[in-house]
mmCIF file with all atom_site columns, C-alpha atoms in Angstrom:
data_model
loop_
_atom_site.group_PDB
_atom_site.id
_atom_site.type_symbol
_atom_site.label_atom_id
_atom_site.label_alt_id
_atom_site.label_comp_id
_atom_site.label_asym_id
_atom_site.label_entity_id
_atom_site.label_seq_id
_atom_site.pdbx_PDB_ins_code
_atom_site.Cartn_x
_atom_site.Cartn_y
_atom_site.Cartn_z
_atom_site.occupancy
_atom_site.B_iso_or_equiv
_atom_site.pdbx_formal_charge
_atom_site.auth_seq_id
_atom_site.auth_comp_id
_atom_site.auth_asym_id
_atom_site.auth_atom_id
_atom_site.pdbx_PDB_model_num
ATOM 1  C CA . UNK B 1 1  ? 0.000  0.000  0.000   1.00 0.00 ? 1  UNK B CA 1
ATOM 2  C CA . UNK B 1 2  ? 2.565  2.692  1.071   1.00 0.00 ? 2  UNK B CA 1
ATOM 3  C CA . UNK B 1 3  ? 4.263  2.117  -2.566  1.00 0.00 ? 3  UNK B CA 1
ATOM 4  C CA . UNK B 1 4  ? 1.243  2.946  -4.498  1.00 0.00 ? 4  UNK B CA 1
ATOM 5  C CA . UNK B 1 5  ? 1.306  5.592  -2.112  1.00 0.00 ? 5  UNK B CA 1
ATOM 6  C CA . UNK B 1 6  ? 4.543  6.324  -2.757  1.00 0.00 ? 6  UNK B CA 1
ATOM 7  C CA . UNK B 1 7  ? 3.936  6.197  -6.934  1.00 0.00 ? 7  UNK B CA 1
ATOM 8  C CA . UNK B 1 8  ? 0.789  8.151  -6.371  1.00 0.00 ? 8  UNK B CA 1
ATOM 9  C CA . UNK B 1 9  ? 2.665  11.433 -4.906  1.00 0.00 ? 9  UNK B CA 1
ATOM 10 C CA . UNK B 1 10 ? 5.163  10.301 -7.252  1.00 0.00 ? 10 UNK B CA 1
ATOM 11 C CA . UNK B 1 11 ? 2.870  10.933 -10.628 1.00 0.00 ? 11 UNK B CA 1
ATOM 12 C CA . UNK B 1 12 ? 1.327  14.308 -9.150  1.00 0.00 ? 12 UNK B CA 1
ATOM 13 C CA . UNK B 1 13 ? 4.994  16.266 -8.998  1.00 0.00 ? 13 UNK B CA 1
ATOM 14 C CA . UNK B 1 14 ? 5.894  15.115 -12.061 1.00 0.00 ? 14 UNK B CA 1
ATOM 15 C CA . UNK B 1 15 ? 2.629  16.439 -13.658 1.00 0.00 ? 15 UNK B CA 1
ATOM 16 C CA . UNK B 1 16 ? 3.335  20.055 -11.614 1.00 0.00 ? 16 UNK B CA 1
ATOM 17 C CA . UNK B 1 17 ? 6.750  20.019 -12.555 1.00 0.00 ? 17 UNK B CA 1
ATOM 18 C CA . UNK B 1 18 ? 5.656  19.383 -16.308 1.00 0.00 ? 18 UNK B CA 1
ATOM 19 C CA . UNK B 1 19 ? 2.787  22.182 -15.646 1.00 0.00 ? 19 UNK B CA 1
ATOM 20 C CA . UNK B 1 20 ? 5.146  24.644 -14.340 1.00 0.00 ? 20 UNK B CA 1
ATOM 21 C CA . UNK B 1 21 ? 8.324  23.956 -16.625 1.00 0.00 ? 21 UNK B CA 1
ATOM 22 C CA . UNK B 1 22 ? 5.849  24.158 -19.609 1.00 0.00 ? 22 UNK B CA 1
ATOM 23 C CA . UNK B 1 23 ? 4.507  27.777 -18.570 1.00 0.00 ? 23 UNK B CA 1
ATOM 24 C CA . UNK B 1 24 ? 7.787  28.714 -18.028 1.00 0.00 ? 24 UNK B CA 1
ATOM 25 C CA . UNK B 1 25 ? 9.202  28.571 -21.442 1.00 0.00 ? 25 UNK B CA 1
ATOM 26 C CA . UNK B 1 26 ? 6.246  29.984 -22.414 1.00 0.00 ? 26 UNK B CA 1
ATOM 27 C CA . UNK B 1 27 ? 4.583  26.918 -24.019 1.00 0.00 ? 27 UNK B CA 1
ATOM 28 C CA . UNK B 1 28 ? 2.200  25.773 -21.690 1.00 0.00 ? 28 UNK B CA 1
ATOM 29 C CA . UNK B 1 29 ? -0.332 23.143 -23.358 1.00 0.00 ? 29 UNK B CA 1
ATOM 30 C CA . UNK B 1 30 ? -2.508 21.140 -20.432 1.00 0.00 ? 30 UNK B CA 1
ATOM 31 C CA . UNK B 1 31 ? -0.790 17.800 -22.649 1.00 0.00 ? 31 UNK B CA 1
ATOM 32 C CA . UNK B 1 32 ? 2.505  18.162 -20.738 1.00 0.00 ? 32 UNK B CA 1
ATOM 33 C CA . UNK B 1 33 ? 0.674  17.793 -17.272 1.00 0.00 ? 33 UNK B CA 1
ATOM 34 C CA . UNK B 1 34 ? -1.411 15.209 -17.801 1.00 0.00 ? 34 UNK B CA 1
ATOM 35 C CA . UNK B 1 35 ? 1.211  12.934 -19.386 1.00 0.00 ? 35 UNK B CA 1
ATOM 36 C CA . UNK B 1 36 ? 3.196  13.236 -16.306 1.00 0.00 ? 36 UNK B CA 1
ATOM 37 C CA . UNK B 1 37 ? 7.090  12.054 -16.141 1.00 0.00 ? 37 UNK B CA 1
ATOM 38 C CA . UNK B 1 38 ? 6.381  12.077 -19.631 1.00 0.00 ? 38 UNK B CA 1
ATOM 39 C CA . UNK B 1 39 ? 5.427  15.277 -20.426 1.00 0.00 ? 39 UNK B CA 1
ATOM 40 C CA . UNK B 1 40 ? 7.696  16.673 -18.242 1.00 0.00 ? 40 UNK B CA 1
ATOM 41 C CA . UNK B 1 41 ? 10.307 15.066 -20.709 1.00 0.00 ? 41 UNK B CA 1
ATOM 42 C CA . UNK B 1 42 ? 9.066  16.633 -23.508 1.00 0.00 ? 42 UNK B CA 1
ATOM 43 C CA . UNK B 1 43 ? 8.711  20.132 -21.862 1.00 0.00 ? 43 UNK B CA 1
ATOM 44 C CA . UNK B 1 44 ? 12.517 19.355 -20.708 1.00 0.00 ? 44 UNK B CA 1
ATOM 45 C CA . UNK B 1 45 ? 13.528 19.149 -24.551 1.00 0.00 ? 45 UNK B CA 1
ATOM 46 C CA . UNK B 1 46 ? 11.011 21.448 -26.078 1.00 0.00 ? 46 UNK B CA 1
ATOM 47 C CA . UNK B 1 47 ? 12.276 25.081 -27.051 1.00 0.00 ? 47 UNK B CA 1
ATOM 48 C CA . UNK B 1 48 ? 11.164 28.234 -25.573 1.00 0.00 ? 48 UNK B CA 1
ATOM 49 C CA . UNK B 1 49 ? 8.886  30.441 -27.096 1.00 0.00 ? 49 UNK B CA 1
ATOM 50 C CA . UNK B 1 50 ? 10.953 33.713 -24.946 1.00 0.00 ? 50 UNK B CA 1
ATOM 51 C CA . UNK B 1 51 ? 13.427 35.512 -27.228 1.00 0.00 ? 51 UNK B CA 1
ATOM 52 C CA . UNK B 1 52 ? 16.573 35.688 -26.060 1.00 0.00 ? 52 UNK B CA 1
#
């Protein structure tokens, strides 16, 4: 039980981190949060939208 637990809190920073990455760069799309370690991945590798 306390390792679904465990993969349960897991799953939920993953999909804030994804959330929070994404609006960062300035590409926020709700896809990146719900796809969890996944779309944090693809927010990880995705390019910003901010000039530079």
């Amino acid at each position: 039980m306390a390792v679904l637990a465990s993969l349960v809190v897991c799953i939920i920073r993953w999909y804030d981190a994804a959330e929070y990455l994404a609006k960062a760069k300035g590409i926020y799309h709700p896809m990146y949060g719900v796809l969890g370690p996944v779309g944090l991945v693809m927010a990880m590798f995705t390019r910003s939208k901010h000039m530079t």
